[in-house]
PDB file of C-alpha atoms in Angstrom:
ATOM      1  CA  GLU A 468     114.974 -98.677  68.035  1.00 58.00           C
ATOM      2  CA  ASP A 469     114.615 -94.930  66.775  1.00 60.00           C
ATOM      3  CA  GLN A 470     112.519 -92.805  69.510  1.00 82.00           C
ATOM      4  CA  VAL A 471     111.515 -89.434  69.943  1.00 90.00           C
ATOM      5  CA  THR A 472     110.544 -88.327  73.329  1.00 93.00           C
ATOM      6  CA  GLN A 473     108.633 -85.030  74.359  1.00 96.00           C
ATOM      7  CA  SER A 474     108.849 -83.538  78.119  1.00 96.00           C
ATOM      8  CA  PRO A 475     106.590 -82.723  80.105  1.00 97.00           C
ATOM      9  CA  GLU A 476     103.812 -84.465  78.686  1.00 95.00           C
ATOM     10  CA  ALA A 477     101.798 -81.652  80.019  1.00 97.00           C
ATOM     11  CA  LEU A 478     102.591 -77.941  81.009  1.00 98.00           C
ATOM     12  CA  ARG A 479     100.614 -75.212  82.340  1.00 98.00           C
ATOM     13  CA  LEU A 480     101.737 -71.708  82.832  1.00 97.00           C
ATOM     14  CA  GLN A 481     100.670 -68.176  83.924  1.00 98.00           C
ATOM     15  CA  GLU A 482     100.272 -65.617  81.207  1.00 97.00           C
ATOM     16  CA  GLY A 483     103.653 -64.196  80.889  1.00 97.00           C
ATOM     17  CA  GLU A 484     105.721 -67.194  82.545  1.00 97.00           C
ATOM     18  CA  SER A 485     108.265 -67.971  79.901  1.00 98.00           C
ATOM     19  CA  SER A 486     109.188 -71.584  79.861  1.00 98.00           C
ATOM     20  CA  SER A 487     110.738 -74.346  77.265  1.00 98.00           C
ATOM     21  CA  LEU A 488     109.601 -77.867  75.868  1.00 98.00           C
ATOM     22  CA  ASN A 489     112.156 -80.302  74.899  1.00 98.00           C
ATOM     23  CA  CYS A 490     111.923 -82.969  72.196  1.00 97.00           C
ATOM     24  CA  SER A 491     114.795 -85.493  72.668  1.00 94.00           C
ATOM     25  CA  TYR A 492     115.716 -88.108  70.182  1.00 89.00           C
ATOM     26  CA  THR A 493     117.883 -91.449  70.102  1.00 83.00           C
ATOM     27  CA  VAL A 494     118.125 -91.861  66.274  1.00 71.00           C
ATOM     28  CA  SER A 495     121.280 -91.911  64.248  1.00 71.00           C
ATOM     29  CA  GLY A 496     121.513 -89.821  60.977  1.00 74.00           C
ATOM     30  CA  LEU A 497     119.530 -87.036  61.569  1.00 77.00           C
ATOM     31  CA  ARG A 498     117.963 -85.373  58.657  1.00 79.00           C
ATOM     32  CA  GLY A 499     115.810 -82.534  60.220  1.00 88.00           C
ATOM     33  CA  LEU A 500     113.659 -81.929  63.318  1.00 93.00           C
ATOM     34  CA  PHE A 501     110.370 -80.564  62.822  1.00 95.00           C
ATOM     35  CA  TRP A 502     107.985 -78.601  65.239  1.00 97.00           C
ATOM     36  CA  TYR A 503     104.188 -78.453  64.997  1.00 98.00           C
ATOM     37  CA  ARG A 504     101.409 -76.864  66.711  1.00 98.00           C
ATOM     38  CA  GLN A 505      98.269 -78.655  66.916  1.00 97.00           C
ATOM     39  CA  ASP A 506      94.662 -77.077  68.173  1.00 97.00           C
ATOM     40  CA  PRO A 507      92.193 -79.470  69.560  1.00 94.00           C
ATOM     41  CA  GLY A 508      90.440 -81.489  66.675  1.00 93.00           C
ATOM     42  CA  LYS A 509      92.536 -80.008  64.298  1.00 95.00           C
ATOM     43  CA  GLY A 510      95.372 -80.862  62.114  1.00 97.00           C
ATOM     44  CA  PRO A 511      98.943 -79.983  62.983  1.00 97.00           C
ATOM     45  CA  GLU A 512     100.201 -76.404  61.780  1.00 97.00           C
ATOM     46  CA  PHE A 513     103.629 -76.541  60.759  1.00 96.00           C
ATOM     47  CA  LEU A 514     106.094 -74.252  62.873  1.00 97.00           C
ATOM     48  CA  PHE A 515     109.653 -74.899  62.409  1.00 95.00           C
ATOM     49  CA  THR A 516     112.536 -77.145  60.678  1.00 94.00           C
ATOM     50  CA  LEU A 517     115.632 -77.495  62.007  1.00 94.00           C
ATOM     51  CA  TYR A 518     118.824 -79.197  60.342  1.00 89.00           C
ATOM     52  CA  SER A 519     121.645 -78.554  62.031  1.00 89.00           C
ATOM     53  CA  ALA A 520     123.247 -78.288  65.885  1.00 92.00           C
ATOM     54  CA  GLY A 521     123.520 -74.885  66.809  1.00 95.00           C
ATOM     55  CA  GLU A 522     120.751 -73.879  64.445  1.00 95.00           C
ATOM     56  CA  GLU A 523     117.685 -71.821  66.023  1.00 97.00           C
ATOM     57  CA  LYS A 524     114.668 -70.698  64.179  1.00 97.00           C
ATOM     58  CA  GLU A 525     111.994 -67.688  65.689  1.00 97.00           C
ATOM     59  CA  LYS A 526     108.352 -66.944  65.154  1.00 95.00           C
ATOM     60  CA  GLU A 527     106.738 -64.414  67.394  1.00 95.00           C
ATOM     61  CA  ARG A 528     107.072 -65.498  70.957  1.00 97.00           C
ATOM     62  CA  LEU A 529     108.439 -69.207  69.811  1.00 98.00           C
ATOM     63  CA  LYS A 530     111.981 -69.956  69.282  1.00 98.00           C
ATOM     64  CA  ALA A 531     113.198 -73.463  68.509  1.00 98.00           C
ATOM     65  CA  THR A 532     116.795 -74.427  68.956  1.00 97.00           C
ATOM     66  CA  LEU A 533     118.717 -78.005  68.176  1.00 95.00           C
ATOM     67  CA  THR A 534     121.555 -80.145  69.799  1.00 92.00           C
ATOM     68  CA  LYS A 535     122.878 -83.246  68.629  1.00 87.00           C
ATOM     69  CA  LYS A 536     120.573 -84.996  70.765  1.00 89.00           C
ATOM     70  CA  GLU A 537     117.670 -82.634  71.471  1.00 94.00           C
ATOM     71  CA  SER A 538     115.369 -79.549  70.462  1.00 97.00           C
ATOM     72  CA  PHE A 539     113.817 -77.003  72.827  1.00 98.00           C
ATOM     73  CA  LEU A 540     110.738 -74.986  72.014  1.00 98.00           C
ATOM     74  CA  HIS A 541     111.069 -71.773  73.886  1.00 98.00           C
ATOM     75  CA  ILE A 542     107.879 -69.827  74.586  1.00 98.00           C
ATOM     76  CA  THR A 543     108.429 -66.431  75.933  1.00 98.00           C
ATOM     77  CA  ALA A 544     105.944 -64.288  77.684  1.00 97.00           C
ATOM     78  CA  PRO A 545     103.039 -66.884  76.265  1.00 97.00           C
ATOM     79  CA  LYS A 546      99.526 -65.857  75.940  1.00 97.00           C
ATOM     80  CA  PRO A 547      96.258 -67.571  76.310  1.00 97.00           C
ATOM     81  CA  GLU A 548      96.256 -68.249  72.549  1.00 97.00           C
ATOM     82  CA  ASP A 549      99.507 -70.380  72.841  1.00 97.00           C
ATOM     83  CA  SER A 550      97.664 -73.046  74.439  1.00 98.00           C
ATOM     84  CA  ALA A 551      97.880 -75.911  72.224  1.00 97.00           C
ATOM     85  CA  THR A 552      99.791 -79.288  71.866  1.00 97.00           C
ATOM     86  CA  TYR A 553     103.162 -78.974  70.719  1.00 98.00           C
ATOM     87  CA  LEU A 554     104.498 -82.011  68.387  1.00 97.00           C
ATOM     88  CA  CYS A 555     108.303 -82.298  67.472  1.00 96.00           C
ATOM     89  CA  ALA A 556     109.258 -85.157  64.386  1.00 94.00           C
ATOM     90  CA  VAL A 557     112.440 -85.993  63.181  1.00 90.00           C
ATOM     91  CA  ARG A 558     113.148 -87.289  59.701  1.00 86.00           C
ATOM     92  CA  LEU A 559     115.997 -89.909  59.575  1.00 74.00           C
ATOM     93  CA  TRP A 560     118.523 -90.556  56.377  1.00 65.00           C
ATOM     94  CA  ALA A 561     117.173 -93.747  54.818  1.00 58.00           C
ATOM     95  CA  GLY A 562     119.550 -94.080  51.732  1.00 56.00           C
ATOM     96  CA  GLY A 563     119.201 -92.450  48.110  1.00 51.00           C
ATOM     97  CA  THR A 564     115.687 -93.016  48.190  1.00 51.00           C
ATOM     98  CA  SER A 565     114.530 -91.504  51.130  1.00 52.00           C
ATOM     99  CA  TYR A 566     110.987 -90.292  51.401  1.00 61.00           C
ATOM    100  CA  GLY A 567     111.328 -88.291  53.863  1.00 66.00           C
ATOM    101  CA  LYS A 568     109.464 -90.065  56.676  1.00 77.00           C
ATOM    102  CA  LEU A 569     108.791 -88.050  59.854  1.00 87.00           C
ATOM    103  CA  THR A 570     108.656 -89.869  63.308  1.00 88.00           C
ATOM    104  CA  PHE A 571     106.321 -88.125  65.848  1.00 92.00           C
ATOM    105  CA  GLY A 572     106.700 -87.594  69.469  1.00 93.00           C
ATOM    106  CA  GLN A 573     103.619 -88.048  71.590  1.00 94.00           C
ATOM    107  CA  GLY A 574     103.644 -84.135  72.082  1.00 95.00           C
ATOM    108  CA  THR A 575     103.320 -81.703  75.019  1.00 97.00           C
ATOM    109  CA  ILE A 576      99.872 -80.217  75.926  1.00 97.00           C
ATOM    110  CA  LEU A 577     100.586 -76.675  76.743  1.00 98.00           C
ATOM    111  CA  THR A 578      97.825 -74.694  78.816  1.00 98.00           C
ATOM    112  CA  VAL A 579      98.481 -70.972  79.795  1.00 98.00           C
ATOM    113  CA  HIS A 580      96.482 -69.085  82.193  1.00 97.00           C
ATOM    114  CA  PRO A 581      95.247 -65.612  81.928  1.00 95.00           C
TER     115      PRO A 581
ATOM    116  CA  ASP B 253      93.679 -69.931  48.978  1.00 62.00           C
ATOM    117  CA  GLY B 254      95.974 -73.144  48.871  1.00 70.00           C
ATOM    118  CA  GLY B 255      95.767 -75.784  51.019  1.00 94.00           C
ATOM    119  CA  ILE B 256      94.665 -79.381  51.920  1.00 97.00           C
ATOM    120  CA  THR B 257      91.033 -80.471  52.388  1.00 96.00           C
ATOM    121  CA  GLN B 258      89.589 -83.577  54.248  1.00 97.00           C
ATOM    122  CA  SER B 259      86.197 -84.684  53.738  1.00 92.00           C
ATOM    123  CA  PRO B 260      84.163 -85.580  55.915  1.00 92.00           C
ATOM    124  CA  LYS B 261      85.093 -84.040  59.272  1.00 94.00           C
ATOM    125  CA  TYR B 262      83.116 -86.716  61.007  1.00 96.00           C
ATOM    126  CA  LEU B 263      82.392 -90.070  59.896  1.00 95.00           C
ATOM    127  CA  PHE B 264      80.097 -92.652  61.173  1.00 94.00           C
ATOM    128  CA  ARG B 265      80.086 -96.673  60.331  1.00 92.00           C
ATOM    129  CA  LYS B 266      79.186 -99.823  61.534  1.00 92.00           C
ATOM    130  CA  GLU B 267      81.382-102.443  61.814  1.00 91.00           C
ATOM    131  CA  GLY B 268      82.256-104.639  58.805  1.00 90.00           C
ATOM    132  CA  GLN B 269      81.718-101.795  56.368  1.00 92.00           C
ATOM    133  CA  ASN B 270      84.393-100.179  54.159  1.00 94.00           C
ATOM    134  CA  VAL B 271      84.367 -96.491  54.231  1.00 95.00           C
ATOM    135  CA  THR B 272      86.509 -94.024  51.923  1.00 96.00           C
ATOM    136  CA  LEU B 273      88.158 -90.941  53.615  1.00 97.00           C
ATOM    137  CA  SER B 274      89.039 -88.072  50.988  1.00 97.00           C
ATOM    138  CA  CYS B 275      91.919 -86.127  50.726  1.00 98.00           C
ATOM    139  CA  GLU B 276      92.699 -83.315  48.077  1.00 97.00           C
ATOM    140  CA  GLN B 277      95.569 -80.848  47.873  1.00 97.00           C
ATOM    141  CA  ASN B 278      95.868 -77.376  45.698  1.00 96.00           C
ATOM    142  CA  LEU B 279      99.445 -77.025  46.676  1.00 93.00           C
ATOM    143  CA  ASN B 280     101.156 -78.521  43.695  1.00 92.00           C
ATOM    144  CA  HIS B 281     102.708 -81.063  45.956  1.00 92.00           C
ATOM    145  CA  ASP B 282     104.483 -83.907  44.776  1.00 90.00           C
ATOM    146  CA  ALA B 283     104.115 -86.351  47.943  1.00 91.00           C
ATOM    147  CA  MET B 284     101.147 -87.136  50.133  1.00 94.00           C
ATOM    148  CA  TYR B 285     100.675 -89.173  53.463  1.00 95.00           C
ATOM    149  CA  TRP B 286      97.836 -90.597  55.530  1.00 97.00           C
ATOM    150  CA  TYR B 287      98.413 -90.884  59.332  1.00 97.00           C
ATOM    151  CA  ARG B 288      96.545 -91.994  62.272  1.00 97.00           C
ATOM    152  CA  GLN B 289      96.232 -90.145  65.496  1.00 96.00           C
ATOM    153  CA  ASP B 290      94.989 -92.039  68.637  1.00 94.00           C
ATOM    154  CA  PRO B 291      94.800 -90.554  72.103  1.00 86.00           C
ATOM    155  CA  GLY B 292      98.122 -90.555  74.122  1.00 78.00           C
ATOM    156  CA  GLN B 293     100.361 -91.861  71.144  1.00 81.00           C
ATOM    157  CA  GLY B 294     102.161 -89.899  68.643  1.00 85.00           C
ATOM    158  CA  LEU B 295     100.810 -89.769  64.709  1.00 93.00           C
ATOM    159  CA  ARG B 296     101.424 -93.168  62.981  1.00 94.00           C
ATOM    160  CA  LEU B 297     102.157 -93.372  59.254  1.00 93.00           C
ATOM    161  CA  ILE B 298      99.242 -95.640  57.172  1.00 96.00           C
ATOM    162  CA  TYR B 299     100.549 -94.911  53.693  1.00 96.00           C
ATOM    163  CA  TYR B 300     102.520 -92.511  51.560  1.00 93.00           C
ATOM    164  CA  SER B 301     103.084 -91.585  47.814  1.00 93.00           C
ATOM    165  CA  GLN B 302     105.930 -89.877  46.370  1.00 88.00           C
ATOM    166  CA  ILE B 303     104.366 -89.633  42.733  1.00 89.00           C
ATOM    167  CA  VAL B 304     101.311 -90.491  41.080  1.00 93.00           C
ATOM    168  CA  ASN B 305     100.416 -94.097  40.319  1.00 95.00           C
ATOM    169  CA  ASP B 306     102.730 -94.915  43.224  1.00 92.00           C
ATOM    170  CA  PHE B 307     102.680 -95.309  46.614  1.00 93.00           C
ATOM    171  CA  GLN B 308     104.179 -97.320  49.770  1.00 92.00           C
ATOM    172  CA  LYS B 309     103.106 -98.902  52.924  1.00 93.00           C
ATOM    173  CA  GLY B 310     103.974 -97.061  55.877  1.00 91.00           C
ATOM    174  CA  ASP B 311     104.193 -98.530  59.385  1.00 90.00           C
ATOM    175  CA  ILE B 312     100.466 -99.577  60.076  1.00 95.00           C
ATOM    176  CA  ALA B 313      99.082-100.267  56.539  1.00 96.00           C
ATOM    177  CA  GLU B 314      97.267-103.559  57.488  1.00 96.00           C
ATOM    178  CA  GLY B 315      93.426-102.937  56.847  1.00 96.00           C
ATOM    179  CA  TYR B 316      93.714 -99.697  54.926  1.00 97.00           C
ATOM    180  CA  SER B 317      94.366 -99.198  51.027  1.00 97.00           C
ATOM    181  CA  VAL B 318      95.015 -96.020  48.864  1.00 98.00           C
ATOM    182  CA  SER B 319      95.115 -94.730  45.511  1.00 97.00           C
ATOM    183  CA  ARG B 320      97.187 -91.975  43.929  1.00 97.00           C
ATOM    184  CA  GLU B 321      95.415 -91.416  40.389  1.00 97.00           C
ATOM    185  CA  LYS B 322      95.956 -87.841  40.367  1.00 96.00           C
ATOM    186  CA  LYS B 323      98.758 -85.531  41.686  1.00 96.00           C
ATOM    187  CA  GLU B 324      96.030 -83.495  43.879  1.00 97.00           C
ATOM    188  CA  SER B 325      94.100 -86.771  45.334  1.00 98.00           C
ATOM    189  CA  PHE B 326      94.964 -89.283  47.650  1.00 98.00           C
ATOM    190  CA  PRO B 327      91.876 -91.320  48.925  1.00 98.00           C
ATOM    191  CA  LEU B 328      92.122 -93.683  52.086  1.00 98.00           C
ATOM    192  CA  THR B 329      89.911 -96.526  52.386  1.00 97.00           C
ATOM    193  CA  VAL B 330      89.606 -98.323  55.874  1.00 96.00           C
ATOM    194  CA  THR B 331      88.366-101.842  55.163  1.00 94.00           C
ATOM    195  CA  SER B 332      86.411-103.906  57.606  1.00 91.00           C
ATOM    196  CA  ALA B 333      89.884-106.166  58.164  1.00 90.00           C
ATOM    197  CA  GLN B 334      91.057-102.748  60.351  1.00 91.00           C
ATOM    198  CA  LYS B 335      90.614-104.408  63.918  1.00 91.00           C
ATOM    199  CA  ASN B 336      90.452-101.181  65.332  1.00 92.00           C
ATOM    200  CA  PRO B 337      89.385 -98.282  62.988  1.00 94.00           C
ATOM    201  CA  THR B 338      88.176 -95.519  65.152  1.00 96.00           C
ATOM    202  CA  ALA B 339      90.551 -92.703  65.206  1.00 96.00           C
ATOM    203  CA  PHE B 340      91.468 -89.303  63.658  1.00 97.00           C
ATOM    204  CA  TYR B 341      92.808 -89.422  60.318  1.00 98.00           C
ATOM    205  CA  LEU B 342      95.117 -86.712  59.105  1.00 98.00           C
ATOM    206  CA  CYS B 343      96.255 -86.212  55.215  1.00 98.00           C
ATOM    207  CA  ALA B 344      99.756 -84.164  54.569  1.00 96.00           C
ATOM    208  CA  SER B 345     101.578 -83.429  51.645  1.00 95.00           C
ATOM    209  CA  SER B 346     104.958 -82.193  50.894  1.00 91.00           C
ATOM    210  CA  LEU B 347     106.567 -80.052  48.225  1.00 86.00           C
ATOM    211  CA  SER B 348     108.978 -82.221  46.590  1.00 72.00           C
ATOM    212  CA  ILE B 349     111.439 -84.948  48.494  1.00 66.00           C
ATOM    213  CA  ARG B 350     113.526 -84.731  45.315  1.00 64.00           C
ATOM    214  CA  VAL B 351     114.708 -81.347  46.041  1.00 65.00           C
ATOM    215  CA  GLY B 352     115.251 -82.025  49.705  1.00 68.00           C
ATOM    216  CA  VAL B 353     111.950 -80.267  50.759  1.00 69.00           C
ATOM    217  CA  TYR B 354     110.328 -82.175  53.444  1.00 79.00           C
ATOM    218  CA  GLU B 355     108.124 -80.003  55.613  1.00 89.00           C
ATOM    219  CA  GLN B 356     104.562 -81.521  55.984  1.00 92.00           C
ATOM    220  CA  TYR B 357     101.910 -79.720  55.734  1.00 95.00           C
ATOM    221  CA  PHE B 358      98.714 -81.081  57.228  1.00 97.00           C
ATOM    222  CA  GLY B 359      95.182 -81.146  56.122  1.00 97.00           C
ATOM    223  CA  PRO B 360      91.867 -80.951  59.233  1.00 97.00           C
ATOM    224  CA  GLY B 361      91.372 -84.373  59.768  1.00 97.00           C
ATOM    225  CA  THR B 362      88.522 -86.551  59.705  1.00 97.00           C
ATOM    226  CA  ARG B 363      87.193 -88.021  62.939  1.00 97.00           C
ATOM    227  CA  LEU B 364      86.213 -91.849  62.004  1.00 96.00           C
ATOM    228  CA  THR B 365      83.955 -93.714  64.327  1.00 95.00           C
ATOM    229  CA  VAL B 366      82.915 -97.029  64.152  1.00 93.00           C
ATOM    230  CA  THR B 367      80.467 -98.791  66.172  1.00 91.00           C
TER     231      THR B 367
END
């Protein structure tokens, strides 16, 4: 069964303490990996799309990377406002009529203390 | 401003009642989706629609129904047949699957509580 696993489940950092979140997937035919940020009680906010191993994307203090079996979301010098749940999702190849179904991981809850 | 709106933000219903959640988008996106989010679980796909007047079941469609009469609107009805309807419901849209654009953008969500 195709699976998406995020680790750790929760991460507590001090302001300025850089770290990484992991998203690993046991799927075949990956056709895109997506990162989202979700604040409590709100809908997910799109961050990045990665399509091929070796690809990297950056936005402010966030940098997403992709290998053949996992993706990392690196957070450099985080601030308290970076506290949120970070979700990853994968899209699989499903034939010519693929509708773009995303399979989501359970998320990593990031808390950044001042 | 372009975006996705969901209403209401909070919804309370008695067990046995059907309830309809609204989702509207003005992004001119072709595809729309409904997800359910429960604590400790990832988002699960309920229904999706690639074009007007067409929709398909997702992974957990039992007890739900949808319609897609307009490009901008994709309402979700939670029927009395849904055994555990209390959850956070999220609507999403994406530009055009046909041209290979798959990023999904989400609305603010509706929290449904059934007692």
